[in-house]
PDB file of C-alpha atoms and ligand atoms in Angstrom:
ATOM      1  CA  MET A   1      25.953  -9.200  15.527  1.00  0.00           C
ATOM      2  CA  LYS A   2      22.358 -10.339  15.905  1.00  0.00           C
ATOM      3  CA  VAL A   3      19.584  -7.614  15.244  1.00  0.00           C
ATOM      4  CA  HIS A   4      16.068  -7.536  15.910  1.00  0.00           C
ATOM      5  CA  VAL A   5      14.250  -7.952  12.126  1.00  0.00           C
ATOM      6  CA  TYR A   6      11.353  -4.665  12.082  1.00  0.00           C
ATOM      7  CA  ASP A   7      10.565  -4.799   8.140  1.00  0.00           C
ATOM      8  CA  PHE A   8      11.612  -7.310   4.768  1.00  0.00           C
ATOM      9  CA  ARG A   9      10.517  -4.925   1.640  1.00  0.00           C
ATOM     10  CA  TRP A  10      11.068  -3.966  -1.733  1.00  0.00           C
ATOM     11  CA  THR A  11      12.607  -0.732  -2.449  1.00  0.00           C
ATOM     12  CA  ASP A  12      12.827  -0.219  -5.985  1.00  0.00           C
ATOM     13  CA  GLU A  13      12.456  -2.725  -9.220  1.00  0.00           C
ATOM     14  CA  HIS A  14      15.536  -4.952  -8.564  1.00  0.00           C
ATOM     15  CA  SER A  15      15.784  -4.242  -4.750  1.00  0.00           C
ATOM     16  CA  VAL A  16      15.045  -5.356  -1.682  1.00  0.00           C
ATOM     17  CA  ARG A  17      15.838  -5.077   2.213  1.00  0.00           C
ATOM     18  CA  PHE A  18      16.074  -6.390   5.987  1.00  0.00           C
ATOM     19  CA  GLU A  19      15.433  -3.875   8.352  1.00  0.00           C
ATOM     20  CA  ALA A  20      16.230  -4.160  11.905  1.00  0.00           C
ATOM     21  CA  SER A  21      17.451  -2.988  15.117  1.00  0.00           C
ATOM     22  CA  ASN A  22      19.827  -4.010  17.898  1.00  0.00           C
ATOM     23  CA  GLY A  23      17.136  -2.465  20.196  1.00  0.00           C
ATOM     24  CA  GLU A  24      18.285   0.918  20.023  1.00  0.00           C
ATOM     25  CA  LYS A  25      20.326   2.053  16.561  1.00  0.00           C
ATOM     26  CA  PHE A  26      17.761   1.099  13.102  1.00  0.00           C
ATOM     27  CA  GLY A  27      19.902  -0.706  10.404  1.00  0.00           C
ATOM     28  CA  ARG A  28      18.878  -1.745   6.868  1.00  0.00           C
ATOM     29  CA  LYS A  29      20.552  -4.672   4.793  1.00  0.00           C
ATOM     30  CA  PRO A  30      19.808  -4.270   0.792  1.00  0.00           C
ATOM     31  CA  LEU A  31      19.996  -7.490  -1.093  1.00  0.00           C
ATOM     32  CA  GLN A  32      19.392  -8.375  -4.761  1.00  0.00           C
ATOM     33  CA  VAL A  33      19.452 -11.311  -7.147  1.00  0.00           C
ATOM     34  CA  GLY A  34      23.282 -12.271  -7.299  1.00  0.00           C
ATOM     35  CA  ASP A  35      24.022 -11.485  -3.348  1.00  0.00           C
ATOM     36  CA  ASN A  36      25.316 -13.585  -0.785  1.00  0.00           C
ATOM     37  CA  LEU A  37      23.314 -14.052   2.245  1.00  0.00           C
ATOM     38  CA  SER A  38      23.141 -15.622   5.654  1.00  0.00           C
ATOM     39  CA  LEU A  39      20.535 -15.975   8.472  1.00  0.00           C
ATOM     40  CA  SER A  40      20.273 -17.778  11.595  1.00  0.00           C
ATOM     41  CA  ILE A  41      17.654 -17.230  14.190  1.00  0.00           C
ATOM     42  CA  GLU A  42      18.694 -16.193  17.253  1.00  0.00           C
ATOM     43  CA  GLY A  43      15.605 -15.371  19.335  1.00  0.00           C
ATOM     44  CA  VAL A  44      12.255 -15.633  19.781  1.00  0.00           C
ATOM     45  CA  VAL A  45       9.510 -13.019  18.333  1.00  0.00           C
ATOM     46  CA  ALA A  46       8.587 -10.113  20.345  1.00  0.00           C
ATOM     47  CA  CYS A  47       7.463  -6.654  18.686  1.00  0.00           C
ATOM     48  CA  ALA A  48      10.104  -4.961  16.760  1.00  0.00           C
ATOM     49  CA  GLY A  49       8.084  -1.240  16.301  1.00  0.00           C
ATOM     50  CA  SER A  50       6.696   0.867  14.811  1.00  0.00           C
ATOM     51  CA  GLU A  51       7.707   3.352  12.092  1.00  0.00           C
ATOM     52  CA  ARG A  52       5.714   6.899  11.958  1.00  0.00           C
ATOM     53  CA  GLU A  53       6.485   9.560   9.320  1.00  0.00           C
ATOM     54  CA  GLY A  54       9.753   7.233   8.184  1.00  0.00           C
ATOM     55  CA  VAL A  55      10.969   7.424  11.774  1.00  0.00           C
ATOM     56  CA  TRP A  56      11.077   3.821  13.375  1.00  0.00           C
ATOM     57  CA  GLN A  57      10.639   3.730  17.509  1.00  0.00           C
ATOM     58  CA  PRO A  58      11.245   0.957  19.656  1.00  0.00           C
ATOM     59  CA  CYS A  59       8.248  -1.354  21.238  1.00  0.00           C
ATOM     60  CA  PRO A  60       7.668   0.923  24.374  1.00  0.00           C
ATOM     61  CA  ASP A  61       6.541  -2.471  26.142  1.00  0.00           C
ATOM     62  CA  GLN A  62       8.902  -5.216  24.257  1.00  0.00           C
ATOM     63  CA  VAL A  63       5.368  -7.471  24.164  1.00  0.00           C
ATOM     64  CA  GLN A  64       6.817 -10.918  23.033  1.00  0.00           C
ATOM     65  CA  GLY A  65       5.380 -13.560  21.089  1.00  0.00           C
ATOM     66  CA  ARG A  66       4.213 -11.566  18.275  1.00  0.00           C
ATOM     67  CA  ALA A  67       5.906  -9.189  15.121  1.00  0.00           C
ATOM     68  CA  LYS A  68       3.830  -6.142  15.775  1.00  0.00           C
ATOM     69  CA  CYS A  69       1.615  -5.670  19.845  1.00  0.00           C
ATOM     70  CA  GLU A  70      -1.666  -3.373  18.794  1.00  0.00           C
ATOM     71  CA  TYR A  71       0.319   0.066  20.025  1.00  0.00           C
ATOM     72  CA  CYS A  72       2.801  -0.097  17.599  1.00  0.00           C
ATOM     73  CA  ARG A  73       0.553  -1.114  14.951  1.00  0.00           C
ATOM     74  CA  ASN A  74      -2.389   1.554  15.868  1.00  0.00           C
ATOM     75  CA  ARG A  75       0.497   4.073  16.388  1.00  0.00           C
ATOM     76  CA  GLU A  76       1.650   2.952  12.519  1.00  0.00           C
ATOM     77  CA  GLY A  77      -2.551   3.881  11.836  1.00  0.00           C
ATOM     78  CA  SER A  78      -1.996   1.540   8.540  1.00  0.00           C
ATOM     79  CA  PHE A  79      -5.755   0.556   9.342  1.00  0.00           C
ATOM     80  CA  VAL A  80      -7.139   2.361   6.505  1.00  0.00           C
ATOM     81  CA  TYR A  81      -5.488   0.690   3.792  1.00  0.00           C
ATOM     82  CA  THR A  82      -6.347  -3.205   4.798  1.00  0.00           C
ATOM     83  CA  SER A  83     -10.066  -2.166   6.383  1.00  0.00           C
ATOM     84  CA  PHE A  84     -11.908   0.129   4.511  1.00  0.00           C
ATOM     85  CA  ASP A  85     -14.057  -1.130   1.922  1.00  0.00           C
ATOM     86  CA  GLY A  86     -14.643   2.097   0.359  1.00  0.00           C
ATOM     87  CA  PHE A  87     -18.666   2.689   1.310  1.00  0.00           C
ATOM     88  CA  ASN A  88     -18.760   2.643   5.214  1.00  0.00           C
ATOM     89  CA  THR A  89     -16.269   5.630   6.941  1.00  0.00           C
ATOM     90  CA  ASP A  90     -17.605   5.325  10.701  1.00  0.00           C
ATOM     91  CA  MET A  91     -14.394   4.223  11.218  1.00  0.00           C
ATOM     92  CA  PHE A  92     -12.061   5.973   9.510  1.00  0.00           C
ATOM     93  CA  ASN A  93     -11.292   9.792  10.103  1.00  0.00           C
ATOM     94  CA  ALA A  94     -10.231  12.535   7.772  1.00  0.00           C
ATOM     95  CA  GLU A  95      -6.407  12.229   8.931  1.00  0.00           C
ATOM     96  CA  ASP A  96      -6.844   8.042   7.584  1.00  0.00           C
ATOM     97  CA  LEU A  97      -9.069   9.528   4.573  1.00  0.00           C
ATOM     98  CA  ALA A  98      -6.211  11.768   3.494  1.00  0.00           C
ATOM     99  CA  LYS A  99      -4.259   8.627   3.199  1.00  0.00           C
ATOM    100  CA  ILE A 100      -6.100   7.438   0.416  1.00  0.00           C
ATOM    101  CA  GLU A 101      -6.194  10.797  -1.898  1.00  0.00           C
ATOM    102  CA  GLY A 102      -4.525  10.305  -5.495  1.00  0.00           C
ATOM    103  CA  GLU A 103      -5.106   8.061  -7.944  1.00  0.00           C
ATOM    104  CA  HIS A 104      -5.479   4.712  -7.398  1.00  0.00           C
ATOM    105  CA  TRP A 105      -4.884   2.045 -10.051  1.00  0.00           C
ATOM    106  CA  VAL A 106      -7.957  -1.560  -8.761  1.00  0.00           C
ATOM    107  CA  TYR A 107      -6.017  -4.737 -11.160  1.00  0.00           C
ATOM    108  CA  LEU A 108      -6.636  -8.178 -11.025  1.00  0.00           C
ATOM    109  CA  ALA A 109      -3.692 -10.708  -9.659  1.00  0.00           C
ATOM    110  CA  LEU A 110      -2.817 -13.428 -10.614  1.00  0.00           C
ATOM    111  CA  PHE A 111      -0.204 -15.828  -8.138  1.00  0.00           C
ATOM    112  CA  ASP A 112      -0.953 -19.557  -9.915  1.00  0.00           C
ATOM    113  CA  GLU A 113      -3.397 -21.083 -12.292  1.00  0.00           C
ATOM    114  CA  ASN A 114      -5.883 -21.809  -9.209  1.00  0.00           C
ATOM    115  CA  THR A 115      -5.696 -18.369  -7.315  1.00  0.00           C
ATOM    116  CA  GLN A 116      -5.987 -14.782  -8.539  1.00  0.00           C
ATOM    117  CA  LYS A 117      -7.525 -11.578  -6.622  1.00  0.00           C
ATOM    118  CA  ILE A 118      -8.640  -8.023  -6.810  1.00  0.00           C
ATOM    119  CA  GLY A 119      -6.610  -5.237  -5.555  1.00  0.00           C
ATOM    120  CA  VAL A 120      -6.060  -1.513  -5.347  1.00  0.00           C
ATOM    121  CA  SER A 121      -2.564   0.287  -5.296  1.00  0.00           C
ATOM    122  CA  LYS A 122      -1.676   4.096  -5.181  1.00  0.00           C
ATOM    123  CA  ALA A 123      -0.752   5.109  -8.735  1.00  0.00           C
ATOM    124  CA  SER A 124       2.587   5.632  -7.202  1.00  0.00           C
ATOM    125  CA  ARG A 125       3.115   2.380  -6.577  1.00  0.00           C
ATOM    126  CA  LYS A 126       1.675   0.564  -9.238  1.00  0.00           C
ATOM    127  CA  GLN A 127       5.256  -1.491 -10.034  1.00  0.00           C
ATOM    128  CA  MET A 128       5.991  -2.129  -6.605  1.00  0.00           C
ATOM    129  CA  ARG A 129       2.350  -3.726  -5.351  1.00  0.00           C
ATOM    130  CA  GLN A 130       2.898  -5.889  -7.253  1.00  0.00           C
ATOM    131  CA  LEU A 131       6.614  -6.820  -6.836  1.00  0.00           C
ATOM    132  CA  GLU A 132       5.887  -7.147  -3.080  1.00  0.00           C
ATOM    133  CA  GLN A 133       3.550  -9.350  -2.895  1.00  0.00           C
ATOM    134  CA  GLY A 134       4.581 -11.757  -5.783  1.00  0.00           C
ATOM    135  CA  SER A 135       2.342 -11.025  -8.700  1.00  0.00           C
ATOM    136  CA  VAL A 136       3.111 -13.481 -11.366  1.00  0.00           C
ATOM    137  CA  ALA A 137       1.005 -11.489 -13.833  1.00  0.00           C
ATOM    138  CA  THR A 138      -1.500  -8.710 -13.114  1.00  0.00           C
ATOM    139  CA  LEU A 139      -3.966  -7.012 -15.574  1.00  0.00           C
ATOM    140  CA  TYR A 140      -4.832  -3.382 -14.396  1.00  0.00           C
ATOM    141  CA  ILE A 141      -8.961  -3.538 -15.143  1.00  0.00           C
ATOM    142  CA  ALA A 142      -9.814   0.494 -13.428  1.00  0.00           C
ATOM    143  CA  LYS A 143      -7.598   4.181 -13.045  1.00  0.00           C
ATOM    144  CA  ALA A 144      -9.864   5.319  -9.972  1.00  0.00           C
ATOM    145  CA  PRO A 145      -9.733   9.281  -8.751  1.00  0.00           C
ATOM    146  CA  ASN A 146      -8.589   8.413  -5.128  1.00  0.00           C
ATOM    147  CA  GLY A 147      -8.828   5.375  -2.656  1.00  0.00           C
ATOM    148  CA  THR A 148     -12.477   5.016  -2.199  1.00  0.00           C
ATOM    149  CA  VAL A 149     -13.484   4.714  -5.308  1.00  0.00           C
ATOM    150  CA  ALA A 150     -10.980   2.107  -6.342  1.00  0.00           C
ATOM    151  CA  ARG A 151     -11.740   0.169  -2.627  1.00  0.00           C
ATOM    152  CA  GLN A 152     -15.593   0.334  -3.490  1.00  0.00           C
ATOM    153  CA  ILE A 153     -15.029  -1.052  -7.159  1.00  0.00           C
ATOM    154  CA  GLU A 154     -12.922  -3.748  -4.604  1.00  0.00           C
ATOM    155  CA  THR A 155     -15.649  -4.457  -2.687  1.00  0.00           C
ATOM    156  CA  LEU A 156     -18.026  -5.266  -5.506  1.00  0.00           C
ATOM    157  CA  PHE A 157     -15.604  -7.059  -7.185  1.00  0.00           C
ATOM    158  CA  ARG A 158     -14.911  -9.147  -3.573  1.00  0.00           C
ATOM    159  CA  GLN A 159     -18.674  -9.511  -3.542  1.00  0.00           C
ATOM    160  CA  SER A 160     -18.829 -11.137  -6.815  1.00  0.00           C
ATOM    161  CA  GLY A 161     -16.630 -13.388  -5.439  1.00  0.00           C
ATOM    162  CA  MET A 162     -12.946 -12.818  -5.889  1.00  0.00           C
ATOM    163  CA  LEU A 163     -10.530 -13.074  -3.235  1.00  0.00           C
ATOM    164  CA  ASP A 164      -9.196  -9.842  -1.883  1.00  0.00           C
ATOM    165  CA  LYS A 165      -6.425 -11.168   0.565  1.00  0.00           C
ATOM    166  CA  VAL A 166      -4.003 -14.137  -0.777  1.00  0.00           C
ATOM    167  CA  GLN A 167      -1.707 -15.845   1.773  1.00  0.00           C
ATOM    168  CA  SER A 168       1.563 -15.777   1.450  1.00  0.00           C
ATOM    169  CA  SER A 169       1.780 -19.587   2.560  1.00  0.00           C
ATOM    170  CA  ALA A 170      -0.745 -20.207  -0.436  1.00  0.00           C
ATOM    171  CA  LYS A 171       2.209 -18.310  -2.538  1.00  0.00           C
ATOM    172  CA  LYS A 172       5.363 -20.120  -1.597  1.00  0.00           C
ATOM    173  CA  ASP A 173       5.255 -23.220  -3.906  1.00  0.00           C
ATOM    174  CA  ALA A 174       5.106 -20.814  -6.831  1.00  0.00           C
ATOM    175  CA  TRP A 175       8.508 -20.878  -8.033  1.00  0.00           C
ATOM    176  CA  GLN A 176       8.350 -23.284 -10.708  1.00  0.00           C
ATOM    177  CA  LEU A 177       5.306 -22.627 -12.265  1.00  0.00           C
ATOM    178  CA  ASP A 178       4.319 -24.285 -15.882  1.00  0.00           C
ATOM    179  CA  LEU A 179       1.948 -21.692 -16.608  1.00  0.00           C
ATOM    180  CA  SER A 180       2.769 -19.335 -19.798  1.00  0.00           C
ATOM    181  CA  ASN A 181       2.440 -15.996 -19.677  1.00  0.00           C
ATOM    182  CA  GLN A 182      -0.574 -16.461 -22.190  1.00  0.00           C
ATOM    183  CA  LYS A 183      -2.198 -18.826 -20.584  1.00  0.00           C
ATOM    184  CA  ALA A 184      -2.460 -16.409 -17.349  1.00  0.00           C
ATOM    185  CA  GLU A 185      -3.189 -13.358 -19.472  1.00  0.00           C
ATOM    186  CA  GLU A 186      -6.570 -15.714 -20.799  1.00  0.00           C
ATOM    187  CA  ILE A 187      -7.171 -16.636 -16.820  1.00  0.00           C
ATOM    188  CA  LEU A 188      -6.908 -12.620 -15.815  1.00  0.00           C
ATOM    189  CA  ARG A 189      -9.271 -11.819 -19.215  1.00  0.00           C
ATOM    190  CA  GLY A 190     -11.960 -14.255 -18.553  1.00  0.00           C
ATOM    191  CA  LYS A 191     -12.283 -13.470 -14.616  1.00  0.00           C
ATOM    192  CA  PHE A 192     -12.124  -9.703 -15.197  1.00  0.00           C
ATOM    193  CA  ASP A 193     -15.210 -10.843 -18.081  1.00  0.00           C
ATOM    194  CA  GLN A 194     -16.089 -12.903 -15.684  1.00  0.00           C
ATOM    195  CA  HIS A 195     -17.156 -10.518 -12.601  1.00  0.00           C
ATOM    196  CA  ARG A 196     -17.141  -7.468 -14.145  1.00  0.00           C
ATOM    197  CA  ASN A 197     -21.214  -6.896 -14.312  1.00  0.00           C
ATOM    198  CA  CYS A 198     -21.012  -6.857 -10.726  1.00  0.00           C
ATOM    199  CA  LEU A 199     -20.676  -2.723 -11.345  1.00  0.00           C
ATOM    200  CA  GLU A 200     -24.050  -2.508 -12.601  1.00  0.00           C
ATOM    201  CA  SER A 201     -25.583  -1.642  -9.113  1.00  0.00           C
ATOM    202  CA  HIS A 202     -22.722   0.891  -9.084  1.00  0.00           C
ATOM    203  CA  PRO A 203     -23.107   2.547 -13.058  1.00  0.00           C
ATOM    204  CA  HIS A 204     -21.110   5.113 -12.114  1.00  0.00           C
ATOM    205  CA  LEU A 205     -17.943   3.379 -11.717  1.00  0.00           C
ATOM    206  CA  LYS A 206     -17.835   2.081 -15.087  1.00  0.00           C
ATOM    207  CA  ASP A 207     -16.334   4.601 -15.491  1.00  0.00           C
ATOM    208  CA  PHE A 208     -13.352   4.173 -14.321  1.00  0.00           C
ATOM    209  CA  ILE A 209     -12.850   0.498 -15.975  1.00  0.00           C
ATOM    210  CA  LEU A 210     -10.127   0.838 -18.756  1.00  0.00           C
ATOM    211  CA  GLU A 211     -11.332   0.186 -21.966  1.00  0.00           C
ATOM    212  CA  ASN A 212      -8.397  -1.588 -22.630  1.00  0.00           C
ATOM    213  CA  PRO A 213      -6.806  -3.362 -19.577  1.00  0.00           C
ATOM    214  CA  GLU A 214      -3.555  -4.015 -19.379  1.00  0.00           C
ATOM    215  CA  PHE A 215      -1.855  -6.705 -19.215  1.00  0.00           C
ATOM    216  CA  THR A 216       2.041  -7.330 -17.446  1.00  0.00           C
ATOM    217  CA  VAL A 217       4.515  -9.929 -16.308  1.00  0.00           C
ATOM    218  CA  TRP A 218       6.738  -9.382 -13.463  1.00  0.00           C
ATOM    219  CA  GLU A 219       9.473 -13.132 -13.947  1.00  0.00           C
ATOM    220  CA  ASP A 220      12.025 -10.684 -15.034  1.00  0.00           C
ATOM    221  CA  TYR A 221      12.236  -8.244 -12.098  1.00  0.00           C
ATOM    222  CA  PHE A 222      12.040 -11.920  -9.508  1.00  0.00           C
ATOM    223  CA  GLY A 223      14.467 -13.720 -11.851  1.00  0.00           C
ATOM    224  CA  THR A 224      11.820 -16.322 -11.294  1.00  0.00           C
ATOM    225  CA  LYS A 225      12.688 -17.275 -15.065  1.00  0.00           C
ATOM    226  CA  ALA A 226      16.025 -18.858 -14.211  1.00  0.00           C
ATOM    227  CA  VAL A 227      14.779 -21.081 -11.956  1.00  0.00           C
ATOM    228  CA  LYS A 228      11.778 -22.179 -14.136  1.00  0.00           C
ATOM    229  CA  GLU A 229      14.539 -24.274 -16.007  1.00  0.00           C
ATOM    230  CA  ARG A 230      16.545 -26.077 -13.356  1.00  0.00           C
ATOM    231  CA  PRO A 231      15.865 -29.557 -12.714  1.00  0.00           C
ATOM    232  CA  HIS A 232      16.480 -28.669  -8.729  1.00  0.00           C
ATOM    233  CA  GLU A 233      13.411 -29.283  -6.532  1.00  0.00           C
ATOM    234  CA  VAL A 234      12.863 -26.082  -4.209  1.00  0.00           C
ATOM    235  CA  HIS A 235      12.596 -26.973  -0.581  1.00  0.00           C
ATOM    236  CA  GLU A 236      10.116 -24.030   1.310  1.00  0.00           C
ATOM    237  CA  VAL A 237      11.658 -23.730   4.846  1.00  0.00           C
ATOM    238  CA  LYS A 238      10.967 -22.207   7.949  1.00  0.00           C
ATOM    239  CA  LEU A 239      13.491 -21.389   9.636  1.00  0.00           C
ATOM    240  CA  ASP A 240      13.136 -21.736  13.734  1.00  0.00           C
ATOM    241  CA  LEU A 241      15.082 -21.073  16.604  1.00  0.00           C
ATOM    242  CA  GLU A 242      18.720 -21.871  16.025  1.00  0.00           C
ATOM    243  CA  GLU A 243      18.411 -22.770  12.544  1.00  0.00           C
ATOM    244  CA  SER A 244      19.843 -21.238   9.661  1.00  0.00           C
ATOM    245  CA  VAL A 245      20.833 -21.047   6.363  1.00  0.00           C
ATOM    246  CA  SER A 246      23.442 -19.678   3.592  1.00  0.00           C
ATOM    247  CA  GLY A 247      23.716 -18.966  -0.083  1.00  0.00           C
ATOM    248  CA  THR A 248      23.462 -17.378  -2.634  1.00  0.00           C
ATOM    249  CA  ILE A 249      20.345 -14.909  -3.944  1.00  0.00           C
ATOM    250  CA  VAL A 250      19.181 -16.579  -7.412  1.00  0.00           C
ATOM    251  CA  ALA A 251      15.679 -15.176  -6.999  1.00  0.00           C
ATOM    252  CA  ILE A 252      13.248 -12.845  -5.281  1.00  0.00           C
ATOM    253  CA  LYS A 253       9.754 -12.904  -5.652  1.00  0.00           C
ATOM    254  CA  GLY A 254       7.054 -10.765  -3.366  1.00  0.00           C
ATOM    255  CA  ALA A 255       8.273 -11.505   0.340  1.00  0.00           C
ATOM    256  CA  PHE A 256      10.454 -14.963  -0.892  1.00  0.00           C
ATOM    257  CA  LEU A 257      13.849 -14.973  -1.367  1.00  0.00           C
ATOM    258  CA  LEU A 258      15.225 -18.167  -2.901  1.00  0.00           C
ATOM    259  CA  LEU A 259      19.073 -18.713  -2.230  1.00  0.00           C
ATOM    260  CA  ASP A 260      21.496 -21.627  -3.781  1.00  0.00           C
ATOM    261  CA  THR A 261      23.113 -23.062  -0.850  1.00  0.00           C
ATOM    262  CA  GLY A 262      25.679 -25.563  -3.439  1.00  0.00           C
ATOM    263  CA  GLU A 263      23.372 -28.363  -3.068  1.00  0.00           C
ATOM    264  CA  ASP A 264      19.364 -26.960  -2.734  1.00  0.00           C
ATOM    265  CA  LEU A 265      17.306 -24.499  -3.539  1.00  0.00           C
ATOM    266  CA  VAL A 266      16.053 -22.756  -0.419  1.00  0.00           C
ATOM    267  CA  SER A 267      13.023 -20.939  -0.182  1.00  0.00           C
ATOM    268  CA  VAL A 268      12.285 -18.536   2.657  1.00  0.00           C
ATOM    269  CA  CYS A 269       9.732 -16.287   3.348  1.00  0.00           C
ATOM    270  CA  GLY A 270      11.712 -12.809   4.239  1.00  0.00           C
ATOM    271  CA  ARG A 271       8.271 -11.564   5.748  1.00  0.00           C
ATOM    272  CA  ASP A 272       7.901 -14.524   8.370  1.00  0.00           C
ATOM    273  CA  LEU A 273      11.777 -12.979  10.108  1.00  0.00           C
ATOM    274  CA  ARG A 274       9.874 -10.099  11.383  1.00  0.00           C
ATOM    275  CA  GLY A 275      10.156  -9.980  15.018  1.00  0.00           C
ATOM    276  CA  TYR A 276      12.898 -12.299  14.896  1.00  0.00           C
ATOM    277  CA  TRP A 277      16.785 -11.829  16.392  1.00  0.00           C
ATOM    278  CA  VAL A 278      18.830 -12.684  13.612  1.00  0.00           C
ATOM    279  CA  ASP A 279      22.129 -12.877  12.956  1.00  0.00           C
ATOM    280  CA  PHE A 280      22.821 -12.085   9.440  1.00  0.00           C
ATOM    281  CA  GLU A 281      26.809 -12.299  10.414  1.00  0.00           C
ATOM    282  CA  GLU A 282      28.141 -14.446   6.242  1.00  0.00           C
ATOM    283  CA  THR A 283      28.514 -17.809   7.639  1.00  0.00           C
ATOM    284  CA  SER A 284      29.463 -21.433   4.633  1.00  0.00           C
ATOM    285  CA  PRO A 285      27.254 -21.920   2.160  1.00  0.00           C
ATOM    286  CA  GLY A 286      24.524 -24.834   3.377  1.00  0.00           C
ATOM    287  CA  LEU A 287      20.848 -25.579   5.274  1.00  0.00           C
ATOM    288  CA  ARG A 288      21.486 -26.337   8.884  1.00  0.00           C
ATOM    289  CA  LEU A 289      17.981 -27.604   9.864  1.00  0.00           C
ATOM    290  CA  LYS A 290      17.466 -29.878  13.228  1.00  0.00           C
ATOM    291  CA  GLN A 291      15.163 -31.875  11.741  1.00  0.00           C
ATOM    292  CA  ALA A 292      16.074 -33.609   8.147  1.00  0.00           C
ATOM    293  CA  LEU A 293      13.911 -31.939   5.653  1.00  0.00           C
ATOM    294  CA  GLN A 294      10.908 -33.781   4.875  1.00  0.00           C
ATOM    295  CA  GLY A 295      11.835 -34.178   1.838  1.00  0.00           C
ATOM    296  CA  ALA A 296      14.288 -36.638   2.291  1.00  0.00           C
ATOM    297  CA  LEU A 297      12.820 -38.513   4.766  1.00  0.00           C
ATOM    298  CA  PHE A 298       9.579 -39.333   1.953  1.00  0.00           C
TER     299      PHE A 298
HETATM  300 ZN1  LIG B   1       4.626  -2.993  20.353  1.00  0.00          ZN
END
């Protein structure tokens, strides 16, 4: 049975799930490393609806061509999480700002040797935020009393030259990263030292900087350690209409699932499937594309 994928998300330290509807009923497909997964793309992208206070509703306009329409995005009201810089409150009302009350962490996350970013998360999402974005390693640098202060620190680091967003396409080929944990820690601590002077313009923010920033690595949660040692090349695929893959999940990192089809290691982005009609019915292992893999051609 084909379903319309609404979301792909982490639910705890070891599990993710697809959330989807058949147009009326909403369902969830929980997954973890070791599970089998079959995916077959059965329909083009259309708005998969919206969720508010835990309740999903279908898109009233059945908008085609994108995973979420303007109406459904507005209904979810997640704008404050992505657009508020901590300083300019013009575009936000009290209800928006109430969503970012309570303690927040400010962190530097590493995706590979050349890609690091600054970010913030609610204290309750300290770990989950890192797992869902696929951070290889994280240095928590500050604990702020609310999301406004946390975003002020984030904004100053961004203005000082740190990225605050990393596209998922930049994270996808990091399954077999050749980077020791020690080196990752050196890079993040180095970045912090390089940029921390940006707070001199707002010295009160320095009070929230940790005396000893906390370093953490995430490979044990993703299962990526086992992948590093495998000689197979990982094939990154973006499934198109009438294409499919089936295999055993060997690792999950951020928005990406790594499947062992018996012949290949195939990486697919779970979040990229939002808005698509997908059939999860179990099929025999393998990757079925309309064209041969590029790697096989060159
Ligand atoms: Zn919609």
